[in-house]
mmCIF file of C-alpha atoms in Angstrom:
data_model
loop_
_atom_site.group_PDB
_atom_site.id
_atom_site.type_symbol
_atom_site.label_atom_id
_atom_site.label_comp_id
_atom_site.label_asym_id
_atom_site.label_seq_id
_atom_site.Cartn_x
_atom_site.Cartn_y
_atom_site.Cartn_z
ATOM 1 C CA MET A 1 208.187 98.971 -36.522
ATOM 2 C CA SER A 2 209.616 99.286 -33.020
ATOM 3 C CA GLU A 3 208.777 103.010 -33.024
ATOM 4 C CA ILE A 4 205.162 102.244 -33.830
ATOM 5 C CA ALA A 5 205.063 99.622 -31.094
ATOM 6 C CA LEU A 6 206.635 102.040 -28.631
ATOM 7 C CA SER A 7 204.223 104.847 -29.465
ATOM 8 C CA HIS A 8 201.289 102.452 -29.111
ATOM 9 C CA GLN A 9 202.604 101.284 -25.741
ATOM 10 C CA THR A 10 203.033 104.881 -24.566
ATOM 11 C CA GLU A 11 199.511 105.667 -25.739
ATOM 12 C CA VAL A 12 198.129 102.715 -23.816
ATOM 13 C CA HIS A 13 199.992 103.707 -20.642
ATOM 14 C CA GLU A 14 198.928 107.342 -20.960
ATOM 15 C CA HIS A 15 195.337 106.243 -21.441
ATOM 16 C CA HIS A 16 195.485 104.357 -18.128
ATOM 17 C CA ALA A 17 197.763 106.817 -16.313
ATOM 18 C CA PRO A 18 196.652 107.093 -12.672
ATOM 19 C CA VAL A 19 195.422 110.445 -11.399
ATOM 20 C CA TYR A 20 197.048 111.860 -8.259
ATOM 21 C CA THR A 21 195.828 114.248 -5.598
ATOM 22 C CA SER A 22 197.854 117.323 -4.626
ATOM 23 C CA THR A 23 199.461 115.257 -1.831
ATOM 24 C CA GLY A 24 200.781 112.748 -4.370
ATOM 25 C CA THR A 25 198.368 109.998 -3.373
ATOM 26 C CA PRO A 26 196.681 108.118 -6.231
ATOM 27 C CA MET A 27 193.024 109.119 -6.535
ATOM 28 C CA GLY A 28 191.928 105.459 -6.677
ATOM 29 C CA LYS A 29 193.506 104.867 -3.292
ATOM 30 C CA VAL A 30 191.765 107.880 -1.728
ATOM 31 C CA PHE A 31 188.403 106.700 -3.002
ATOM 32 C CA MET A 32 189.004 103.150 -1.824
ATOM 33 C CA TRP A 33 189.771 104.547 1.652
ATOM 34 C CA LEU A 34 186.570 106.588 1.570
ATOM 35 C CA PHE A 35 184.627 103.468 0.626
ATOM 36 C CA LEU A 36 186.321 101.478 3.406
ATOM 37 C CA CYS A 37 185.453 104.267 5.826
ATOM 38 C CA GLN A 38 181.723 103.956 5.111
ATOM 39 C CA ASP A 39 181.957 100.156 5.076
ATOM 40 C CA ALA A 40 183.669 100.260 8.468
ATOM 41 C CA LEU A 41 180.786 102.390 9.758
ATOM 42 C CA MET A 42 178.329 99.759 8.576
ATOM 43 C CA PHE A 43 180.262 97.034 10.423
ATOM 44 C CA MET A 44 180.499 99.221 13.514
ATOM 45 C CA GLY A 45 176.719 99.613 13.480
ATOM 46 C CA LEU A 46 176.415 95.822 13.385
ATOM 47 C CA PHE A 47 178.989 95.355 16.150
ATOM 48 C CA ALA A 48 177.231 97.951 18.326
ATOM 49 C CA ALA A 49 173.893 96.174 17.806
ATOM 50 C CA TYR A 50 175.565 92.845 18.625
ATOM 51 C CA ILE A 51 177.116 94.157 21.849
ATOM 52 C CA SER A 52 173.832 95.758 22.884
ATOM 53 C CA VAL A 53 171.810 92.579 22.248
ATOM 54 C CA ARG A 54 174.434 90.453 23.953
ATOM 55 C CA ILE A 55 174.599 92.544 27.114
ATOM 56 C CA GLY A 56 170.810 92.481 27.211
ATOM 57 C CA GLN A 57 170.929 88.672 27.365
ATOM 58 C CA SER A 58 174.223 88.244 29.183
ATOM 59 C CA SER A 59 173.020 85.493 31.501
ATOM 60 C CA LEU A 60 171.714 83.353 28.619
ATOM 61 C CA TRP A 61 174.387 84.024 26.030
ATOM 62 C CA PRO A 62 176.538 80.981 25.176
ATOM 63 C CA SER A 63 180.273 81.640 25.417
ATOM 64 C CA PRO A 64 183.454 79.502 25.337
ATOM 65 C CA ASN A 65 183.409 79.557 29.145
ATOM 66 C CA SER A 66 179.822 78.230 29.263
ATOM 67 C CA ALA A 67 181.167 74.784 30.088
ATOM 68 C CA HIS A 68 182.685 76.176 33.293
ATOM 69 C CA MET A 69 179.399 77.718 34.430
ATOM 70 C CA PRO A 70 176.529 75.415 35.354
ATOM 71 C CA GLY A 71 173.170 76.351 33.876
ATOM 72 C CA MET A 72 174.644 78.134 30.836
ATOM 73 C CA GLU A 73 173.732 77.076 27.311
ATOM 74 C CA HIS A 74 175.946 74.780 25.273
ATOM 75 C CA TYR A 75 178.481 76.700 23.122
ATOM 76 C CA PRO A 76 178.028 75.489 19.548
ATOM 77 C CA LEU A 77 180.918 77.263 17.759
ATOM 78 C CA ASP A 78 184.160 75.469 16.952
ATOM 79 C CA ILE A 79 186.897 77.896 18.028
ATOM 80 C CA ASN A 80 189.825 75.762 16.860
ATOM 81 C CA LEU A 81 188.426 75.374 13.339
ATOM 82 C CA THR A 82 187.730 79.106 13.113
ATOM 83 C CA ALA A 83 191.192 79.915 14.497
ATOM 84 C CA ILE A 84 192.660 77.908 11.617
ATOM 85 C CA ASN A 85 190.371 79.833 9.251
ATOM 86 C CA THR A 86 191.592 83.107 10.792
ATOM 87 C CA PHE A 87 195.163 81.953 10.231
ATOM 88 C CA ILE A 88 194.348 81.241 6.559
ATOM 89 C CA LEU A 89 192.919 84.759 6.156
ATOM 90 C CA ILE A 90 196.027 86.275 7.774
ATOM 91 C CA CYS A 91 198.209 84.211 5.385
ATOM 92 C CA SER A 92 196.172 85.564 2.457
ATOM 93 C CA SER A 93 196.897 89.107 3.674
ATOM 94 C CA VAL A 94 200.613 88.301 3.515
ATOM 95 C CA THR A 95 200.320 86.906 -0.012
ATOM 96 C CA MET A 96 198.420 90.097 -0.930
ATOM 97 C CA VAL A 97 201.253 92.366 0.232
ATOM 98 C CA MET A 98 203.661 90.140 -1.689
ATOM 99 C CA ALA A 99 201.467 90.704 -4.779
ATOM 100 C CA VAL A 100 201.801 94.477 -4.305
ATOM 101 C CA GLN A 101 205.587 94.052 -3.990
ATOM 102 C CA ALA A 102 205.632 91.985 -7.191
ATOM 103 C CA ALA A 103 203.638 94.680 -9.020
ATOM 104 C CA ARG A 104 206.041 97.347 -7.793
ATOM 105 C CA THR A 105 209.019 95.347 -9.077
ATOM 106 C CA GLN A 106 207.131 94.814 -12.359
ATOM 107 C CA SER A 107 207.055 91.035 -12.062
ATOM 108 C CA LYS A 108 203.939 89.933 -13.941
ATOM 109 C CA LYS A 109 204.526 86.255 -13.132
ATOM 110 C CA GLY A 110 205.020 86.978 -9.435
ATOM 111 C CA LEU A 111 201.969 89.207 -9.358
ATOM 112 C CA ILE A 112 199.687 86.558 -10.863
ATOM 113 C CA LYS A 113 201.102 83.874 -8.540
ATOM 114 C CA TRP A 114 200.572 85.919 -5.345
ATOM 115 C CA LEU A 115 197.125 87.134 -6.415
ATOM 116 C CA LEU A 116 196.024 83.562 -7.146
ATOM 117 C CA LEU A 117 197.346 82.410 -3.755
ATOM 118 C CA THR A 118 195.404 85.245 -2.089
ATOM 119 C CA ALA A 119 192.211 84.278 -3.935
ATOM 120 C CA LEU A 120 192.852 80.654 -2.925
ATOM 121 C CA GLY A 121 193.107 81.726 0.720
ATOM 122 C CA GLY A 122 189.773 83.528 0.392
ATOM 123 C CA ALA A 123 188.177 80.509 -1.291
ATOM 124 C CA ILE A 124 189.393 78.158 1.473
ATOM 125 C CA PHE A 125 188.062 80.586 4.100
ATOM 126 C CA LEU A 126 184.647 80.606 2.417
ATOM 127 C CA SER A 127 184.618 76.807 2.065
ATOM 128 C CA VAL A 128 185.320 76.378 5.788
ATOM 129 C CA GLN A 129 182.563 78.898 6.548
ATOM 130 C CA VAL A 130 180.101 76.959 4.370
ATOM 131 C CA TYR A 131 181.136 73.724 6.161
ATOM 132 C CA GLU A 132 180.639 75.456 9.521
ATOM 133 C CA TYR A 133 177.178 76.750 8.502
ATOM 134 C CA ARG A 134 176.127 73.296 7.299
ATOM 135 C CA HIS A 135 177.250 71.777 10.582
ATOM 136 C CA LEU A 136 175.602 74.444 12.732
ATOM 137 C CA ILE A 137 172.304 74.444 10.821
ATOM 138 C CA GLY A 138 172.156 70.707 10.072
ATOM 139 C CA GLU A 139 173.466 69.137 13.295
ATOM 140 C CA ASP A 140 173.110 71.807 15.973
ATOM 141 C CA GLY A 141 169.770 73.062 14.633
ATOM 142 C CA MET A 142 170.814 76.705 14.575
ATOM 143 C CA GLY A 143 168.793 79.146 12.452
ATOM 144 C CA MET A 144 168.154 82.840 11.991
ATOM 145 C CA GLU A 145 164.777 82.626 13.708
ATOM 146 C CA LYS A 146 165.886 80.345 16.588
ATOM 147 C CA SER A 147 167.580 82.794 18.954
ATOM 148 C CA LEU A 148 169.317 86.168 19.122
ATOM 149 C CA PHE A 149 172.663 84.363 19.369
ATOM 150 C CA ASP A 150 171.963 82.551 16.091
ATOM 151 C CA ALA A 151 170.562 85.639 14.319
ATOM 152 C CA THR A 152 173.510 87.886 15.235
ATOM 153 C CA PHE A 153 176.005 85.126 14.462
ATOM 154 C CA PHE A 154 174.642 84.523 10.954
ATOM 155 C CA SER A 155 174.158 88.247 10.240
ATOM 156 C CA LEU A 156 177.715 89.219 11.203
ATOM 157 C CA THR A 157 179.589 86.266 9.726
ATOM 158 C CA GLY A 158 177.305 86.187 6.659
ATOM 159 C CA PHE A 159 177.839 89.866 5.928
ATOM 160 C CA HIS A 160 181.590 89.396 6.298
ATOM 161 C CA GLY A 161 181.402 86.281 4.118
ATOM 162 C CA LEU A 162 179.775 88.335 1.354
ATOM 163 C CA HIS A 163 182.745 90.680 1.556
ATOM 164 C CA VAL A 164 185.195 87.791 1.240
ATOM 165 C CA PHE A 165 183.184 86.428 -1.700
ATOM 166 C CA SER A 166 183.281 89.737 -3.561
ATOM 167 C CA GLY A 167 186.980 90.060 -2.662
ATOM 168 C CA VAL A 168 187.713 86.716 -4.318
ATOM 169 C CA VAL A 169 185.771 87.837 -7.443
ATOM 170 C CA TYR A 170 187.718 91.110 -7.379
ATOM 171 C CA LEU A 171 191.078 89.295 -7.153
ATOM 172 C CA LEU A 172 190.194 86.864 -9.935
ATOM 173 C CA CYS A 173 189.123 89.738 -12.197
ATOM 174 C CA VAL A 174 192.470 91.432 -11.551
ATOM 175 C CA VAL A 175 194.288 88.184 -12.386
ATOM 176 C CA ILE A 176 192.365 87.867 -15.683
ATOM 177 C CA ALA A 177 192.986 91.533 -16.515
ATOM 178 C CA THR A 178 196.699 91.122 -15.729
ATOM 179 C CA LYS A 179 196.931 87.985 -17.862
ATOM 180 C CA LEU A 180 195.276 89.725 -20.812
ATOM 181 C CA GLY A 181 197.575 92.751 -20.456
ATOM 182 C CA PRO A 182 196.786 96.427 -21.145
ATOM 183 C CA LYS A 183 193.800 96.734 -23.409
ATOM 184 C CA PRO A 184 194.112 97.896 -27.046
ATOM 185 C CA HIS A 185 191.611 100.696 -27.724
ATOM 186 C CA SER A 186 189.296 98.836 -30.102
ATOM 187 C CA GLU A 187 188.833 95.655 -28.060
ATOM 188 C CA ASN A 188 185.501 95.316 -26.265
ATOM 189 C CA GLY A 189 183.636 92.220 -27.284
ATOM 190 C CA TRP A 190 180.878 89.888 -26.178
ATOM 191 C CA VAL A 191 183.191 88.134 -23.678
ATOM 192 C CA MET A 192 183.252 91.292 -21.584
ATOM 193 C CA THR A 193 179.461 91.589 -21.724
ATOM 194 C CA ILE A 194 179.066 88.022 -20.439
ATOM 195 C CA MET A 195 181.669 88.640 -17.700
ATOM 196 C CA ARG A 196 179.773 91.751 -16.578
ATOM 197 C CA LEU A 197 176.483 89.868 -16.514
ATOM 198 C CA ILE A 198 178.024 87.084 -14.400
ATOM 199 C CA ALA A 199 179.783 89.541 -12.065
ATOM 200 C CA ILE A 200 176.604 91.493 -11.371
ATOM 201 C CA GLY A 201 173.966 88.792 -11.861
ATOM 202 C CA LEU A 202 175.444 86.052 -9.656
ATOM 203 C CA PRO A 203 175.693 88.070 -6.426
ATOM 204 C CA LEU A 204 172.241 89.558 -7.088
ATOM 205 C CA TYR A 205 170.821 86.060 -7.405
ATOM 206 C CA LEU A 206 172.604 85.023 -4.188
ATOM 207 C CA TRP A 207 171.263 87.976 -2.202
ATOM 208 C CA PHE A 208 167.723 88.175 -3.502
ATOM 209 C CA GLY A 209 167.186 84.442 -3.923
ATOM 210 C CA PRO A 210 167.599 82.390 -0.754
ATOM 211 C CA LEU A 211 168.368 85.141 1.755
ATOM 212 C CA HIS A 212 165.057 86.986 1.714
ATOM 213 C CA LYS A 213 163.252 83.820 2.769
ATOM 214 C CA TRP A 214 164.818 84.145 6.243
ATOM 215 C CA PRO A 215 161.980 85.728 8.233
ATOM 216 C CA PRO A 216 163.971 87.905 10.683
ATOM 217 C CA LEU A 217 165.972 89.528 7.904
ATOM 218 C CA PRO A 218 163.660 91.671 5.809
ATOM 219 C CA HIS A 219 164.342 91.861 2.124
ATOM 220 C CA VAL A 220 165.239 95.555 2.222
ATOM 221 C CA LEU A 221 167.671 95.126 5.087
ATOM 222 C CA VAL A 222 169.567 92.425 3.221
ATOM 223 C CA SER A 223 169.907 94.612 0.139
ATOM 224 C CA ILE A 224 171.151 97.531 2.248
ATOM 225 C CA LEU A 225 173.663 95.340 4.072
ATOM 226 C CA ALA A 226 174.825 93.897 0.786
ATOM 227 C CA GLY A 227 175.187 97.417 -0.633
ATOM 228 C CA ALA A 228 178.953 97.416 -0.202
ATOM 229 C CA VAL A 229 179.386 94.286 -2.236
ATOM 230 C CA PRO A 230 178.065 95.618 -5.587
ATOM 231 C CA TYR A 231 180.619 98.418 -5.309
ATOM 232 C CA ILE A 232 183.460 95.895 -5.246
ATOM 233 C CA ILE A 233 181.886 93.865 -8.036
ATOM 234 C CA ILE A 234 181.613 97.032 -10.142
ATOM 235 C CA ARG A 235 185.276 97.773 -9.423
ATOM 236 C CA SER A 236 186.082 94.222 -10.581
ATOM 237 C CA VAL A 237 184.229 94.790 -13.834
ATOM 238 C CA LYS A 238 186.048 98.105 -14.217
ATOM 239 C CA TRP A 239 189.342 96.232 -13.952
ATOM 240 C CA LEU A 240 188.284 93.838 -16.688
ATOM 241 C CA ARG A 241 186.990 96.654 -18.877
ATOM 242 C CA GLU A 242 189.947 99.005 -18.531
ATOM 243 C CA ARG A 243 192.754 96.572 -17.727
ATOM 244 C CA PRO A 244 195.316 98.997 -16.305
ATOM 245 C CA ALA A 245 198.966 98.135 -16.894
ATOM 246 C CA TYR A 246 199.968 95.546 -14.291
ATOM 247 C CA THR A 247 203.209 97.399 -13.654
ATOM 248 C CA GLN A 248 201.315 100.129 -11.837
ATOM 249 C CA GLY A 249 201.646 98.912 -8.276
ATOM 250 C CA ASP A 250 199.251 101.630 -7.088
ATOM 251 C CA ASP A 251 196.305 99.862 -8.722
ATOM 252 C CA ILE A 252 197.203 96.561 -7.074
ATOM 253 C CA GLU A 253 197.625 98.352 -3.743
ATOM 254 C CA VAL A 254 194.012 99.566 -4.003
ATOM 255 C CA VAL A 255 192.885 95.937 -4.412
ATOM 256 C CA GLY A 256 195.077 95.030 -1.442
ATOM 257 C CA LEU A 257 193.463 97.705 0.731
ATOM 258 C CA TYR A 258 190.079 96.038 0.321
ATOM 259 C CA TRP A 259 191.480 92.582 1.077
ATOM 260 C CA HIS A 260 193.314 93.742 4.222
ATOM 261 C CA PHE A 261 190.172 95.531 5.377
ATOM 262 C CA VAL A 262 188.248 92.255 5.128
ATOM 263 C CA ASP A 263 191.013 90.619 7.191
ATOM 264 C CA LEU A 264 190.954 93.448 9.749
ATOM 265 C CA ILE A 265 187.193 93.181 10.224
ATOM 266 C CA TRP A 266 187.494 89.418 10.689
ATOM 267 C CA ILE A 267 190.117 89.900 13.417
ATOM 268 C CA ILE A 268 187.616 91.978 15.416
ATOM 269 C CA LEU A 269 184.647 89.764 14.523
ATOM 270 C CA PHE A 270 186.501 86.581 15.525
ATOM 271 C CA THR A 271 187.268 88.035 18.945
ATOM 272 C CA LEU A 272 183.781 89.460 19.567
ATOM 273 C CA VAL A 273 181.653 86.608 18.246
ATOM 274 C CA TYR A 274 183.764 83.504 18.833
ATOM 275 C CA LEU A 275 186.232 84.129 21.644
ATOM 276 C CA ILE A 276 184.398 86.315 24.156
ATOM 277 C CA MET B 1 204.899 110.598 -9.691
ATOM 278 C CA GLU B 2 207.917 109.354 -7.825
ATOM 279 C CA HIS B 3 207.762 106.650 -5.220
ATOM 280 C CA THR B 4 210.451 105.750 -2.789
ATOM 281 C CA GLU B 5 210.349 101.986 -3.225
ATOM 282 C CA THR B 6 211.721 99.837 -0.462
ATOM 283 C CA ASN B 7 211.408 96.153 0.098
ATOM 284 C CA HIS B 8 209.171 95.604 3.111
ATOM 285 C CA THR B 9 209.163 91.790 2.931
ATOM 286 C CA LYS B 10 210.969 91.365 6.273
ATOM 287 C CA THR B 11 208.541 93.735 8.001
ATOM 288 C CA TYR B 12 205.563 91.886 6.501
ATOM 289 C CA LEU B 13 206.875 88.548 7.734
ATOM 290 C CA LYS B 14 207.429 89.960 11.232
ATOM 291 C CA ILE B 15 203.858 91.311 11.279
ATOM 292 C CA PHE B 16 202.574 87.947 10.053
ATOM 293 C CA GLY B 17 204.445 86.209 12.896
ATOM 294 C CA ALA B 18 203.022 88.672 15.434
ATOM 295 C CA LEU B 19 199.464 88.186 14.129
ATOM 296 C CA ALA B 20 199.781 84.389 14.233
ATOM 297 C CA VAL B 21 201.222 84.366 17.768
ATOM 298 C CA LEU B 22 198.591 86.814 19.051
ATOM 299 C CA THR B 23 195.820 84.663 17.528
ATOM 300 C CA ILE B 24 197.162 81.556 19.297
ATOM 301 C CA ILE B 25 197.382 83.436 22.621
ATOM 302 C CA GLU B 26 193.807 84.714 22.128
ATOM 303 C CA VAL B 27 192.480 81.184 21.571
ATOM 304 C CA ILE B 28 194.320 79.912 24.666
ATOM 305 C CA ILE B 29 192.977 82.775 26.809
ATOM 306 C CA SER B 30 189.394 82.269 25.608
ATOM 307 C CA GLN B 31 189.436 78.601 26.647
ATOM 308 C CA SER B 32 191.387 79.067 29.865
ATOM 309 C CA GLY B 33 188.323 79.641 32.027
ATOM 310 C CA MET B 34 189.711 82.830 33.546
ATOM 311 C CA PRO B 35 187.254 85.401 35.002
ATOM 312 C CA GLN B 36 185.059 87.110 32.404
ATOM 313 C CA THR B 37 186.049 90.778 32.865
ATOM 314 C CA PRO B 38 189.877 90.499 32.589
ATOM 315 C CA MET B 39 189.442 87.994 29.770
ATOM 316 C CA VAL B 40 187.218 90.362 27.751
ATOM 317 C CA VAL B 41 189.604 93.291 28.320
ATOM 318 C CA LEU B 42 192.629 91.209 27.279
ATOM 319 C CA LEU B 43 190.956 89.762 24.177
ATOM 320 C CA ILE B 44 189.689 93.160 22.988
ATOM 321 C CA ALA B 45 193.132 94.690 23.574
ATOM 322 C CA PHE B 46 194.761 91.888 21.546
ATOM 323 C CA ALA B 47 192.204 92.293 18.738
ATOM 324 C CA LEU B 48 192.839 96.051 18.592
ATOM 325 C CA VAL B 49 196.611 95.502 18.471
ATOM 326 C CA LYS B 50 196.176 92.988 15.622
ATOM 327 C CA ALA B 51 193.816 95.317 13.724
ATOM 328 C CA GLY B 52 196.296 98.175 14.235
ATOM 329 C CA LEU B 53 199.174 96.102 12.852
ATOM 330 C CA VAL B 54 197.148 95.220 9.743
ATOM 331 C CA ALA B 55 196.105 98.862 9.174
ATOM 332 C CA LEU B 56 199.548 100.362 9.821
ATOM 333 C CA TYR B 57 201.733 97.911 7.908
ATOM 334 C CA PHE B 58 199.634 95.829 5.498
ATOM 335 C CA MET B 59 197.406 98.786 4.575
ATOM 336 C CA HIS B 60 200.464 101.077 4.548
ATOM 337 C CA LEU B 61 199.010 103.794 6.808
ATOM 338 C CA HIS B 62 202.423 103.930 8.499
ATOM 339 C CA TYR B 63 204.083 104.884 5.197
ATOM 340 C CA ASP B 64 201.305 106.880 3.482
ATOM 341 C CA ALA B 65 200.219 110.533 3.546
ATOM 342 C CA LYS B 66 198.737 111.684 6.863
ATOM 343 C CA PHE B 67 195.347 112.627 5.432
ATOM 344 C CA LEU B 68 194.669 108.969 4.567
ATOM 345 C CA SER B 69 195.070 108.212 8.277
ATOM 346 C CA ILE B 70 192.478 110.898 9.019
ATOM 347 C CA ILE B 71 190.022 109.173 6.657
ATOM 348 C CA ALA B 72 190.861 105.816 8.227
ATOM 349 C CA TYR B 73 190.431 106.995 11.821
ATOM 350 C CA ALA B 74 187.173 108.882 11.135
ATOM 351 C CA PRO B 75 184.965 105.800 11.743
ATOM 352 C CA LEU B 76 186.612 105.405 15.164
ATOM 353 C CA VAL B 77 185.123 108.763 16.220
ATOM 354 C CA VAL B 78 181.666 107.489 15.267
ATOM 355 C CA ALA B 79 182.438 104.215 17.046
ATOM 356 C CA SER B 80 183.247 106.082 20.261
ATOM 357 C CA ILE B 81 179.914 107.949 19.985
ATOM 358 C CA LEU B 82 178.164 104.580 19.577
ATOM 359 C CA ILE B 83 179.998 103.136 22.585
ATOM 360 C CA PHE B 84 179.118 106.255 24.612
ATOM 361 C CA MET B 85 175.431 105.861 23.704
ATOM 362 C CA LEU B 86 175.520 102.160 24.583
ATOM 363 C CA ALA B 87 177.238 102.977 27.877
ATOM 364 C CA MET B 88 174.418 105.434 28.643
ATOM 365 C CA GLU B 89 171.916 102.661 28.020
ATOM 366 C CA TRP B 90 173.769 100.271 30.331
ATOM 367 C CA THR B 91 173.979 102.986 32.977
ATOM 368 C CA PHE B 92 170.216 103.480 32.961
ATOM 369 C CA GLN B 93 169.490 99.752 32.910
ATOM 370 C CA PRO B 94 172.028 98.359 35.386
ATOM 371 C CA HIS B 95 170.156 95.079 35.781
ATOM 372 C CA TRP B 96 171.439 94.136 32.314
ATOM 373 C CA LEU B 97 174.928 93.808 33.700
ATOM 374 C CA PHE B 98 174.054 91.438 36.524
#
């Protein structure tokens, strides 16, 4: 009995065995870095456009020091609230590295706990961002079509927000896959089909529904900008479909790379958009 | 494949502390009302240090194979080209700066 169980377990682990490059780096990690490289380029394009537009309007651009300079526009962004949000995102990066540590020490309980805390950090970040948007649009009257300040602000933070959103989906999919454990070969039912439909359909609805009604952001541009997000959603679905053994810390590290990247981009974005 | 596993928890907590402190200093600087140019230089330097800490320690570039660092630093080359092109634009339109 135990022999059968052992052989089945070995089979499962062999089926999900990670592939390594000649340098000993897991292939999944290399490909995640390549993806992050192209995603970083996309953000850099946005940052470059932001800097260019901002320098072009330097005398009119609201900044935290606007209050010290007579004649400058009122600065609508709440730096203290966003600093707290930044702190939450940094905390979630720490919980993510703890999740990788837990996976390396083969602690399933620890892994699920740290992953859930990371996802919670992401969810709180998004909630604060939604609150901020509601305040800025509802009370301060900001909007994509109002000014270049507003348009660049919503484009940059919105694009980053989409990344955080897909990161939270990614983390939750990993938690579910870890809870379910390595997948027996025959299992692939209707639950997975529904999960895939939700994972792909919901973001598609979010992007193509309300966003394309914003006049300065053409439909095509939004879908190109959102192009990185489907990749992460597909990776999430892949996790649910294949369910690699949670003990393989390399797989969790790949998830962590994406989450830290989102944190890294926010660090730069927070400085450029809010503080300067 | 063998991994040399070490517990990095202490390092992670130190990095977390550094990131939190740098964020607080950044917020204080941005609201201090100091002249624009030194403030921008300081804030960008702080942001780059924070981003570097995240990449080196949280994203393990410090511990990983060198070629991953090459992939990671590749976008920076493109970024410097972008900055160069922007600088050219500012040079030819100096009224933007004043």
